[in-house]
XYZ file of C-alpha atoms in Angstrom:
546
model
C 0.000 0.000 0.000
C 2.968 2.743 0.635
C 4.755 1.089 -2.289
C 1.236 2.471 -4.210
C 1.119 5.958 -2.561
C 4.571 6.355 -3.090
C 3.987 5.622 -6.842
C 1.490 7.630 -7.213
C 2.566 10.716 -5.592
C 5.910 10.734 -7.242
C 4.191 10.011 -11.095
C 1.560 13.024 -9.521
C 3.556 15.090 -7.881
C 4.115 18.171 -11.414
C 0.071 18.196 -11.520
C -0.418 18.331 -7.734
C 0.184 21.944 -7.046
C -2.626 22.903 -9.668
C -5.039 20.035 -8.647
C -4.582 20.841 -4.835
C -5.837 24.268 -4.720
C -8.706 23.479 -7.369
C -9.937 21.238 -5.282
C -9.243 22.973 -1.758
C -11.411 25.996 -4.244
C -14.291 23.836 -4.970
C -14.766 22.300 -1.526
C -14.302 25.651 -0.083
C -17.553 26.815 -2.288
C -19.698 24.000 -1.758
C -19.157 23.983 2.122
C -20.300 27.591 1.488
C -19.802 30.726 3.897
C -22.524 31.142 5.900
C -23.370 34.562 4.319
C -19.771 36.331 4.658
C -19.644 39.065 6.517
C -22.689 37.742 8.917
C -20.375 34.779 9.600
C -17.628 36.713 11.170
C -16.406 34.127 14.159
C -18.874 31.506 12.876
C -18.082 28.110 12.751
C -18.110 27.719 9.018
C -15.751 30.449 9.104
C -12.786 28.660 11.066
C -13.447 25.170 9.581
C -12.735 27.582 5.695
C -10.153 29.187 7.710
C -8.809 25.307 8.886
C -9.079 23.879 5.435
C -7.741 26.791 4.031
C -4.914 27.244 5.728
C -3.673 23.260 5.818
C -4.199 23.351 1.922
C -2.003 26.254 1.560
C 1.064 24.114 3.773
C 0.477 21.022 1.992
C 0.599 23.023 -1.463
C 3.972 24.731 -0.184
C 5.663 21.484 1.067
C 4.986 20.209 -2.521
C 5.734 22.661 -3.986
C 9.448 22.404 -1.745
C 9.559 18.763 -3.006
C 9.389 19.740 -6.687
C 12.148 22.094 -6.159
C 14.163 19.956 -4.199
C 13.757 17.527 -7.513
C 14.668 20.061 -9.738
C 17.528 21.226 -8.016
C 19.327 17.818 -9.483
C 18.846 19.199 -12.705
C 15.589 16.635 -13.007
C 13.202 18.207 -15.739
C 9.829 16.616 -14.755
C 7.310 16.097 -17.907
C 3.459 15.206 -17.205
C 1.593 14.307 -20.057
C -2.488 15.601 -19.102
C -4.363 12.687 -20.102
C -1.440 10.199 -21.011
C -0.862 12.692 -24.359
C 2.652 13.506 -25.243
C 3.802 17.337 -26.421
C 3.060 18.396 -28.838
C -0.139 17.872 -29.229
C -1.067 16.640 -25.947
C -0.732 19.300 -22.927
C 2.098 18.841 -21.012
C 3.212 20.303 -17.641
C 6.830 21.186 -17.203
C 8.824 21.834 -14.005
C 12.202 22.834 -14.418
C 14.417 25.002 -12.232
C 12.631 28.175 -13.376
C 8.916 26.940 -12.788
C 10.155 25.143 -9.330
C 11.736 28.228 -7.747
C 8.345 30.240 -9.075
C 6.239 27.387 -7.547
C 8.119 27.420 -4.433
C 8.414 31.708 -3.900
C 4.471 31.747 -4.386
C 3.323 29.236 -1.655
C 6.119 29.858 0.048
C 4.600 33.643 0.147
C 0.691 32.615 0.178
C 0.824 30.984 3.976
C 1.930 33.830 5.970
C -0.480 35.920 3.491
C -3.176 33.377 4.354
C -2.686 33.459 8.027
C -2.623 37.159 7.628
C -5.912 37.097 6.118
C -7.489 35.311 8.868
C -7.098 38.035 10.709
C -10.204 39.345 9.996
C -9.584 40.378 6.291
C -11.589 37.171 5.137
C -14.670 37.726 6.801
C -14.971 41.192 4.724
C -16.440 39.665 1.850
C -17.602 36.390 0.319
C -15.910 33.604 -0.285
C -12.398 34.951 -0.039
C -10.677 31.144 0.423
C -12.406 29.997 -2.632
C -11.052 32.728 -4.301
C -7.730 32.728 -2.787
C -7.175 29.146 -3.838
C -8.224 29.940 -7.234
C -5.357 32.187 -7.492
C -3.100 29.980 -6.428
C -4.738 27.410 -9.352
C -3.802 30.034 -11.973
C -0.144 31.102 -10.526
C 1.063 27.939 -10.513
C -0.633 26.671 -13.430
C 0.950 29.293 -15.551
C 4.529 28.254 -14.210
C 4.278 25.004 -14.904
C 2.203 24.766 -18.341
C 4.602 23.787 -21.321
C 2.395 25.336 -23.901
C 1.701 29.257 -24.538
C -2.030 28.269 -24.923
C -2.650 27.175 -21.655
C -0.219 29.804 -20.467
C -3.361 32.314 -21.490
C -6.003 29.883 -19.814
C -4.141 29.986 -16.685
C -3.665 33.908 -17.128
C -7.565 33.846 -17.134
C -7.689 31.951 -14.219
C -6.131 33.993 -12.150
C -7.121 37.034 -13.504
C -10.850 36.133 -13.166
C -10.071 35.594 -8.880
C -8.175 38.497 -9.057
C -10.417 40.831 -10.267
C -13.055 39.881 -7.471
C -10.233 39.768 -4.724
C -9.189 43.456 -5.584
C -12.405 44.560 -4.472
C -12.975 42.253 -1.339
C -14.212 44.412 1.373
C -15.334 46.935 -0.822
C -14.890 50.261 -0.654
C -15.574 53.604 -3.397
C -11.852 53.688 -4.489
C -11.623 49.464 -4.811
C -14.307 49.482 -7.165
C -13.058 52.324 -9.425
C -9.628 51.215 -10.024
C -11.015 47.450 -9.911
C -13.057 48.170 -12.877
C -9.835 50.032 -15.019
C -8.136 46.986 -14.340
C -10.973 44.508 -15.325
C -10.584 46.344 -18.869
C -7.491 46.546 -19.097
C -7.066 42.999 -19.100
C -9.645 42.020 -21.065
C -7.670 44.284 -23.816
C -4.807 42.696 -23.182
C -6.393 39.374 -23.262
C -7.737 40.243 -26.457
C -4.111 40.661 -28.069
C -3.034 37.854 -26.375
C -5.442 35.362 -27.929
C -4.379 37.772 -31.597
C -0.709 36.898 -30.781
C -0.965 33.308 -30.214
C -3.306 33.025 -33.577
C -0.157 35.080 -35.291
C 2.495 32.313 -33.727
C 0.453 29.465 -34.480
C -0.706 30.455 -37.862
C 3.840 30.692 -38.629
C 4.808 28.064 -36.695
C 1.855 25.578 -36.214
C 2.418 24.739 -32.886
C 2.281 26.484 -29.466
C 4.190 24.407 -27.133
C 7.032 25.904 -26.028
C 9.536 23.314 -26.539
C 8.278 22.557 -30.162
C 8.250 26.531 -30.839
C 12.089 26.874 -30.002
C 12.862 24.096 -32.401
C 10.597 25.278 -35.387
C 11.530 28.796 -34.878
C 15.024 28.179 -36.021
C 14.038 26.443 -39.059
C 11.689 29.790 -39.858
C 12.346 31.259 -43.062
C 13.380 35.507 -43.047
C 9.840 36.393 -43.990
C 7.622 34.069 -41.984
C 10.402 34.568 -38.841
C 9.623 38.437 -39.670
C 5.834 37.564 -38.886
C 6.865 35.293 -35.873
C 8.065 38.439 -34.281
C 5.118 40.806 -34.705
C 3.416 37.470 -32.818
C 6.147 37.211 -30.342
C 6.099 41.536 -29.663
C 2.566 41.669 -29.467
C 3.316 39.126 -26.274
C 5.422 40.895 -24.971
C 3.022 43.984 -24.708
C 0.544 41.825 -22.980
C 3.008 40.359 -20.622
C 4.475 43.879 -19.889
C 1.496 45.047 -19.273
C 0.957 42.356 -16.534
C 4.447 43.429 -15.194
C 3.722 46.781 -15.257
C 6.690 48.173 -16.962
C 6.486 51.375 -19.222
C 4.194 52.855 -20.790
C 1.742 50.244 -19.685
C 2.721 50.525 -15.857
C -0.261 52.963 -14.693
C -2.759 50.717 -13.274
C -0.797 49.365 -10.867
C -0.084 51.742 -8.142
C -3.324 53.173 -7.455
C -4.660 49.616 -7.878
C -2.367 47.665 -5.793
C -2.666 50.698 -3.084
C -6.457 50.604 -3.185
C -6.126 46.334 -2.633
C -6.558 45.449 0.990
C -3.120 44.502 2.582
C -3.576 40.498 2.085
C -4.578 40.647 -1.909
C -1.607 43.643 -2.367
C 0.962 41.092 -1.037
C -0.312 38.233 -3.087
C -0.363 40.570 -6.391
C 3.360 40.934 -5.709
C 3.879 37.336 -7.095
C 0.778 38.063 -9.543
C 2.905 40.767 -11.478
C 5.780 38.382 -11.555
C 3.913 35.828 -13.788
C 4.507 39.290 -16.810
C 8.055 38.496 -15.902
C 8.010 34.850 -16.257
C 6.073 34.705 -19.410
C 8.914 37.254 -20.689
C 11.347 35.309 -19.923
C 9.710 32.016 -21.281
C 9.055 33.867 -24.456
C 11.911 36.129 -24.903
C 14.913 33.883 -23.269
C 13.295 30.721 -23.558
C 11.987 30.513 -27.106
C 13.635 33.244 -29.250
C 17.124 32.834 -27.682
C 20.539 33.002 -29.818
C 19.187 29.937 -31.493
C 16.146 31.575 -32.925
C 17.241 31.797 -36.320
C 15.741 34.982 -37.887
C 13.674 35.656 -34.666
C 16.446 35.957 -32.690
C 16.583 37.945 -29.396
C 13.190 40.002 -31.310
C 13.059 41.774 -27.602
C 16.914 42.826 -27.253
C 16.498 46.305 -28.954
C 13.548 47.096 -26.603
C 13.475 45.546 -23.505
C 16.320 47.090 -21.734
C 15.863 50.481 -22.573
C 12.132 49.804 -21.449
C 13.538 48.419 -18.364
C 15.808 51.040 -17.260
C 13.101 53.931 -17.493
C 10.850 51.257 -15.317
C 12.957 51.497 -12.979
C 13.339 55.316 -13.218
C 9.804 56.123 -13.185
C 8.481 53.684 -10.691
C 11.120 55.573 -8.221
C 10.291 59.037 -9.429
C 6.835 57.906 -8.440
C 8.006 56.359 -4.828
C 9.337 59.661 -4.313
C 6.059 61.651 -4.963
C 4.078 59.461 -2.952
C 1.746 60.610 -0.569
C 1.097 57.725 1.138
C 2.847 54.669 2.163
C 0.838 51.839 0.045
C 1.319 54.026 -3.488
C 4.769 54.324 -2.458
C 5.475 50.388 -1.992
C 3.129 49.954 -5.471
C 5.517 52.435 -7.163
C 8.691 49.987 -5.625
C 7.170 47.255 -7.552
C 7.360 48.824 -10.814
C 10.807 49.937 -9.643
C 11.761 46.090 -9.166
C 10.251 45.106 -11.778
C 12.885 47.159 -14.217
C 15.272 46.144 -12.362
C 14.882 42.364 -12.968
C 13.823 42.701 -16.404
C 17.026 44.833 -16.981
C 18.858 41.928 -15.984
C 16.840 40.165 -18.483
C 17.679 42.181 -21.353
C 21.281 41.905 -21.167
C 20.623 38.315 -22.527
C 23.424 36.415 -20.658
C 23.365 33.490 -18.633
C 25.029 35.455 -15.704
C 22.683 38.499 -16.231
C 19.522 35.926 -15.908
C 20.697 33.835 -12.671
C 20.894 37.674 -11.437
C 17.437 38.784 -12.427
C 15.865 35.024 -11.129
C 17.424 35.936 -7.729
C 16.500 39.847 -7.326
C 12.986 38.303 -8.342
C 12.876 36.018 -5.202
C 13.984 38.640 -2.895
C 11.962 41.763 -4.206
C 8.677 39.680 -4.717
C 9.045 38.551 -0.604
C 10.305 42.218 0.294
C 7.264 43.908 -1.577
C 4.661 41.932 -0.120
C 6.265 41.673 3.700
C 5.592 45.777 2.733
C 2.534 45.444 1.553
C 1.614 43.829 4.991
C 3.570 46.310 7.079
C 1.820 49.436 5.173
C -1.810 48.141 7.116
C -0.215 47.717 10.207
C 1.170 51.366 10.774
C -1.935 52.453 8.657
C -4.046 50.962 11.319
C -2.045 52.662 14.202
C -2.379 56.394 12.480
C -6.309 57.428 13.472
C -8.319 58.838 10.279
C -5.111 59.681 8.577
C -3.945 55.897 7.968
C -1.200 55.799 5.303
C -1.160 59.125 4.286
C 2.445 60.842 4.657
C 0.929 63.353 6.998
C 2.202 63.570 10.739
C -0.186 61.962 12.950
C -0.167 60.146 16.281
C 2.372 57.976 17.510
C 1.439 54.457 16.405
C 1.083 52.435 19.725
C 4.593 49.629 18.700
C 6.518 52.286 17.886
C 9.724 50.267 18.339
C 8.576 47.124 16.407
C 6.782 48.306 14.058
C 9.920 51.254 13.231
C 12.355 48.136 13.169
C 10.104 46.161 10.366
C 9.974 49.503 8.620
C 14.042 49.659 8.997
C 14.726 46.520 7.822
C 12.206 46.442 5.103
C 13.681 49.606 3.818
C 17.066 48.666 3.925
C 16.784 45.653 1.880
C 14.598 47.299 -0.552
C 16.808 49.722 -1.188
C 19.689 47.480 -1.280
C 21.758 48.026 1.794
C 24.884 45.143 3.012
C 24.415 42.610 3.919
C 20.839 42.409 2.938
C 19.549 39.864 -0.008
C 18.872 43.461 -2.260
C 22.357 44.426 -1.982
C 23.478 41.299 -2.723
C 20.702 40.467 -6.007
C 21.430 44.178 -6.844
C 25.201 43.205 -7.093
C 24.893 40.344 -9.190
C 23.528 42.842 -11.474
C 26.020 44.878 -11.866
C 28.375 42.472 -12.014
C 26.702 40.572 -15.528
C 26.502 43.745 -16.971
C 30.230 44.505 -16.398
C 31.659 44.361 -20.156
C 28.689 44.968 -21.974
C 27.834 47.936 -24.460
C 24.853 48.704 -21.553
C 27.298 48.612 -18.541
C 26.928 52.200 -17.736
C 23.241 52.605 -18.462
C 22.956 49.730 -15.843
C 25.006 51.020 -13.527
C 23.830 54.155 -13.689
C 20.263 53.500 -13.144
C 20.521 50.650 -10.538
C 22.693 52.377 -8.150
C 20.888 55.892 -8.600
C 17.628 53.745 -8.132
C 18.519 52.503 -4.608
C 19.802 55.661 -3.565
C 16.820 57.297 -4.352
C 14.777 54.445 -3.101
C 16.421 55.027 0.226
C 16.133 58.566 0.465
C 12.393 58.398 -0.608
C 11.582 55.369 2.168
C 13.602 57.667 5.154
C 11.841 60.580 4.113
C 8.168 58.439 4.923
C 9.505 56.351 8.150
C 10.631 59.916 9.589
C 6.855 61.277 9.194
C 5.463 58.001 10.388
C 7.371 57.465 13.434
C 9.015 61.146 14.551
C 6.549 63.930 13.156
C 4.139 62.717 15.610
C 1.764 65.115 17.346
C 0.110 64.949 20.733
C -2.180 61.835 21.863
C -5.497 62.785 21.668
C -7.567 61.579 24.812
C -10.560 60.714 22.169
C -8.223 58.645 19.928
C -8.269 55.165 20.482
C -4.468 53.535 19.760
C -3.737 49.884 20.161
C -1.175 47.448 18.482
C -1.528 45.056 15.744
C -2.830 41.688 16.856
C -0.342 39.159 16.869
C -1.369 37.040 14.192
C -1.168 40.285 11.967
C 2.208 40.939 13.331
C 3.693 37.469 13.213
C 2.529 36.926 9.265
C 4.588 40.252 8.265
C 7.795 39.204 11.007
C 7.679 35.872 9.289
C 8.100 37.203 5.329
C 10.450 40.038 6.407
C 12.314 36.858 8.227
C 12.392 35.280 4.858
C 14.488 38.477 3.773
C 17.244 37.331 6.752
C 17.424 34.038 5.724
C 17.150 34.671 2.106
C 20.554 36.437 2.907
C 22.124 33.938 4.791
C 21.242 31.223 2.112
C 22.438 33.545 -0.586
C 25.145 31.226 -1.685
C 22.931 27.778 -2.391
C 20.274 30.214 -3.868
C 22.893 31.405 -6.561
C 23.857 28.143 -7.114
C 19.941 27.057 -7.994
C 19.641 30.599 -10.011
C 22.979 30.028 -12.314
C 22.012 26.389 -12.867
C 18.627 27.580 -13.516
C 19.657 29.916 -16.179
C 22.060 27.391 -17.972
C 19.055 25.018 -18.129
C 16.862 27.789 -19.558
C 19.310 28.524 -22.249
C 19.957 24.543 -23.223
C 17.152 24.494 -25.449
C 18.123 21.092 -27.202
C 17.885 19.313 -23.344
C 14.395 20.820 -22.591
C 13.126 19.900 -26.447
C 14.381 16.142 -25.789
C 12.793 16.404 -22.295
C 9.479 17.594 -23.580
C 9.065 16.032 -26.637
C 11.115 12.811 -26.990
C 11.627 10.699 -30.063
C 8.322 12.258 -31.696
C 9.226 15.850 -31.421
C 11.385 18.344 -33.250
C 12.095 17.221 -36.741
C 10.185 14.187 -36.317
C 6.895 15.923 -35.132
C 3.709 15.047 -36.855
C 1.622 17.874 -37.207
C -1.162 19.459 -39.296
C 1.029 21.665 -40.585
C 1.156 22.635 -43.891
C -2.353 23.176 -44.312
C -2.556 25.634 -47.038
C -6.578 26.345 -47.518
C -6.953 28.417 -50.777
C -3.500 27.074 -52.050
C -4.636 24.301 -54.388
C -7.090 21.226 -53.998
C -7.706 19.583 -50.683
C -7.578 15.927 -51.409
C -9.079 13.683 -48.809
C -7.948 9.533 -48.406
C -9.797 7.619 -50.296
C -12.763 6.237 -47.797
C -11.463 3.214 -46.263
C -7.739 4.000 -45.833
C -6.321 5.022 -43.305
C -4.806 8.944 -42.812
C-alpha cells in the first residue's frame, strides 16, 4: 500500500500543485460561507479558515519537493491525459517553474494566516477565491504550452479581479473596474498573438516553438516576431513596466493589505512569461527571430525602474509608495533580463525572489502602521504615535534597507549580481547608472516616509483610540520580512539554484528532448502545412487510413 502511494505521488507530484488548490477551491464553495460578513467568528468560518490554511502548507511542502527535484537538474514532464507534447498538454517543471512554484506558496501561507485576521470575513468567499489564485499562478509556471499559459492567465485574472475589491470600498471598485478592462484588452491581443504564432509556426508548445523557430524562413520569422512583440506587450502590461505601468499603483494601493501582497507574485507571472518567451523561445538559437526583444526591452527596463522611483518619491502615502517599488523592481529584474546572458539571468531570477518577498512583507507592514495612524492611515501626513513604535519602526528599517539594497541584505546582494553581468557589456553604464541611482533614491524616498510616520508625531489625543496590531497580523509580516534574513544567509545555495537555472533555460536542445522525446522536433507530426486556398484539398480515399 505505501509502495502504491509512493507511486502515485511521485508520477503526480508536477500536476499536484494545480489540482490541490482546485480542489481545496471547490470544496471551499460547496461547504459555502454562511453569508460572509454575517459569519464573522462563525463556525463555518474557522473550519474555511482550517481547510484553508492546511491546503495552503500542503501546497507549499509540494511545492518544496518539486524544487528539491529540480535542483538535481531533473526536468519533470506530465503528459495531461497520457498525451505527449506536442499535441497533448504537457506540464513542465524545471528550475525556473520550481523556484516560481516554491516563492508563491512559500509567500501565500503567511499571506493566508494574515488574512485570517479578519480580512476574510470582509467579503464572500475569499478562500475559494484565494485558492483559485493559487490554481492560476502555478498553473501558468508550470504549463509547457503558450495556450494554456493564457487559460491559466484567465484563471487567475478572473479571482483576481473579485479579490481586488474584497471588502469593498468607493476607491476598490473604481480602479477594480480600469483593471478589469485593461485585461480584457490585453487578453484580447493575447489570444491575436498566439493566432499570429500558431498560424507561422503551427504549434504552441514551447519546446516545439524553439525548435521550429530556427528552421523559420526571413519572412515568416519576420511575422513570428510581430506574434512574439505583441506578447510581450501583454506580458508587460501584466508586469507593469512602461508605458503600460499605470494601473498598478493606485490599484495595488487601493487592494486590501492580504490581496496587495499576493499581487506581488501576480505581477511576476509578466516576468516569467517574458522570460519564457523572450529567453526561452527566441534565444541566440532563434534563427531569424532571434533575441526580437533585445532592442527594446532594456531600454524599457531602465526607465521602469526610473519612473516607478520618481513615483516612490512623490508618494503621498505609504501603500502608493510600496506599489511604485514594484514597478521599480520590476525594471530592475527585467534589466537583468535584457542583457541576454546566462550570468545576467541567474541575477534577475534571484533579485525576483527577494523583491517579490520584500514587496509583499511591505505590503503587509503598510496596514499595520496604517491601522495605528487614526483617520489619517497611510497618508504621509504627521499623525499620532502608532502604539509599537519600536517594532513596528524596526520592520519599517529593515524592510527599507533591503529594498533599497543596503549590506548585507539579499537586495544588496541580487542588486550586485547585477552589476556584475553587466560589467563588459555595451549597456554597462546605463545599468550602472540607473541601478545604483535607483537605490539611492529608493532610500532617500523610504527615510523621508519612516521619519513622518514614526518622529513627526503630534500629541495623543484623549478621544483617539491607539492599540497594536494583533499578533497574528504581526507574526505573518515578522515571518516574510524573516524570509528576507534568511534569504541572505542562504544567498550562496540560492545562486547556485539561479545560475544552474539559467544554464538550463538557455539549453534548449535538453528541454526539447525532455518535452518532446523521439516524436518531437524534426520528427513531429503535425497538421502543418495546411494551405486552404493554395490548391485542392484531397481527402484519403474512404477506407484508408490517414
Amino acid at each position: 500500500m505505501s509502495d502504491f502511494v509512493s507511486h502515485f505521488f511521485a508520477s503526480h507530484l508536477s500536476v499536484l500543485p494545480v489540482l490541490l488548490p482546485l480542489f481545496t477551491a471547490a470544496t471551499l464553495l460547496l461547504m459555502g460561507d454562511g453569508g460572509g460578513q454575517a459569519s464573522h467568528g462563525g463556525a463555518k468560518l474557522r473550519y474555511s479558515r482550517l481547510l484553508s490554511l492546511t491546503s495552503a502548507l500542503i501546497g507549499a511542502l509540494l511545492a518544496w519537493k518539486l524544487m528539491s527535484n529540480a535542483s538535481t537538474g531533473t526536468l519533470s514532464v506530465y503528459p495531461l491525459g497520457g498525451w505527449s507534447a506536442p499535441f497533448g498538454i504537457v506540464l513542465v517543471v524545471d528550475r525556473l517553474s520550481a523556484m516560481m512554484l516554491a516563492l508563491t506558496w512559500t509567500i501565500a501561507v503567511p499571506v493566508l494566516w494574515y488574512a485570517t485576521g479578519g480580512w476574510d470575513s470582509h467579503g464572500r468567499y475569499f478562500h475559494a477565491l484565494f485558492h483559485f489564485q493559487l490554481m492560476g499562478l502555478s498553473g501558468a509556471f508550470v504549463t509547457g504550452d503558450l495556450f494554456n499559459l493564457f487559460v491559466f492567465f484567465e484563471v487567475l485574472l478572473i479571482a483576481s479581479y473579485v479579490l481586488l475589491v474584497h471588502g469593498h470600498g468607493r476607491e476598490r471598485f473604481k480602479v477594480g473596474l480600469h483593471y478589469v478592462v485593461l485585461n480584457l484588452v490585453a487578453s484580447a491581443l493575447f489570444l491575436i498573438g498566439l493566432a499570429v504564432i500558431y498560424g507561422v509556426a503551427g504549434t504552441l508548445n514551447m519546446a516545439d516553438l524553439a525548435i521550429r523557430v530556427a528552421q523559420l524562413a526571413p519572412q515568416e520569422a519576420s511575422l513570428f516576431k510581430a506574434g512574439a512583440l505583441l506578447l510581450l506587450v501583454v506580458f508587460g502590461l501584466k508586469a507593469a513596466i512602461v508605458p503600460l505601468y499605470m494601473w498598478l499603483p493606485g490599484t495595488y494601493a487601493a487592494a486590501s493589505a492580504p490581496v496587495a501582497a499576493l499581487f506581488a507574485i501576480m505581477t511576476k507571472v509578466g516576468v516569467y512569461s517574458i522570460i519564457r518567451v523572450h529567453a526561452g523561445i527566441l534565444g541566440e538559437s532563434a534563427g531569424h527571430a532571434a533575441l526580437a526583444a533585445e532592442p527594446w526591452l532594456l531600454p524599457v527596463a531602465l526607465t521602469t525602474t526610473v519612473l516607478g522611483v520618481f513615483g516612490a518619491l512623490a508618494s503621498h502615502s505609504l501603500s502608493r509608495l510600496v506599489s511604485y517599488l514594484t514597478v521599480a523592481s520590476v525594471g530592475t529584474i527585467l534589466a537583468a533580463v535584457g542583457l541576454f546572458t546566462p550570468a545576467a539571468m541567474s541575477a534577475a531570477l534571484y533579485y525576483m525572489v527577494h523583491s517579490t518577498l520584500v514587496i509583499a512583507a511591505l505590503f503587509l507592514l503598510v496596514e499595520l502602521v496604517a491601522s495605528q495612524r487614526g483617520d489619517i492611515g497611510d497618508r504621509l501626513q504627521p499623525s499620532t504615535p502608532v502604539a509599537q513604535p519600536i517594532m513596528l519602526g524596526l520592520m519599517t528599517l529593515l524592510g527599507a534597507a533591503s529594498v533599497a539594497g543596503l549590506p548585507p541584505l539579499p537586495g544588496f546582494l541580487g542588486k550586485l549580481m547585477v552589476l556584475q553581468s553587466a560589467a563588459a557589456t555595451p549597456a554597462q553604464g546605463w545599468v550602472w547608472a540607473v541601478v545604483l541611482s535607483a537605490g539611492f533614491l529608493t532610500l532617500i524616498g523610504l527615510a523621508r516616509a519612516g521619519s513622518i510616520l514614526f518622529w513627526q508625531v503630534l500629541p495623543i489625543n484623549n478621544q483617539m483610540s491607539n492599540s497594536g496590531g494583533s499578533w497574528r497580523l504581526t507574526s505573518a509580516t515578522l515571518g516574510l520580512l524573516g524570509l528576507s534574513l534568511v534569504l541572505a544567509t542562504g544567498a550562496s545555495p540560492l545562486k547556485r539554484y539561479t545560475d544552474a537555472a539559467a544554464v538550463q533555460l538557455a539549453d534548449h536542445t535538453g528541454y526539447a528532448q525532455a518535452v518532446l522525446g523521439p516524436v518531437g522536433g524534426a520528427a513531429a507530426q503535425t497538421t502543418r502545412p495546411y494551405r486552404g486556398g493554395e490548391g485542392d484539398v484531397k481527402l484519403p480515399p474512404q477506407g484508408d487510413k490517414p
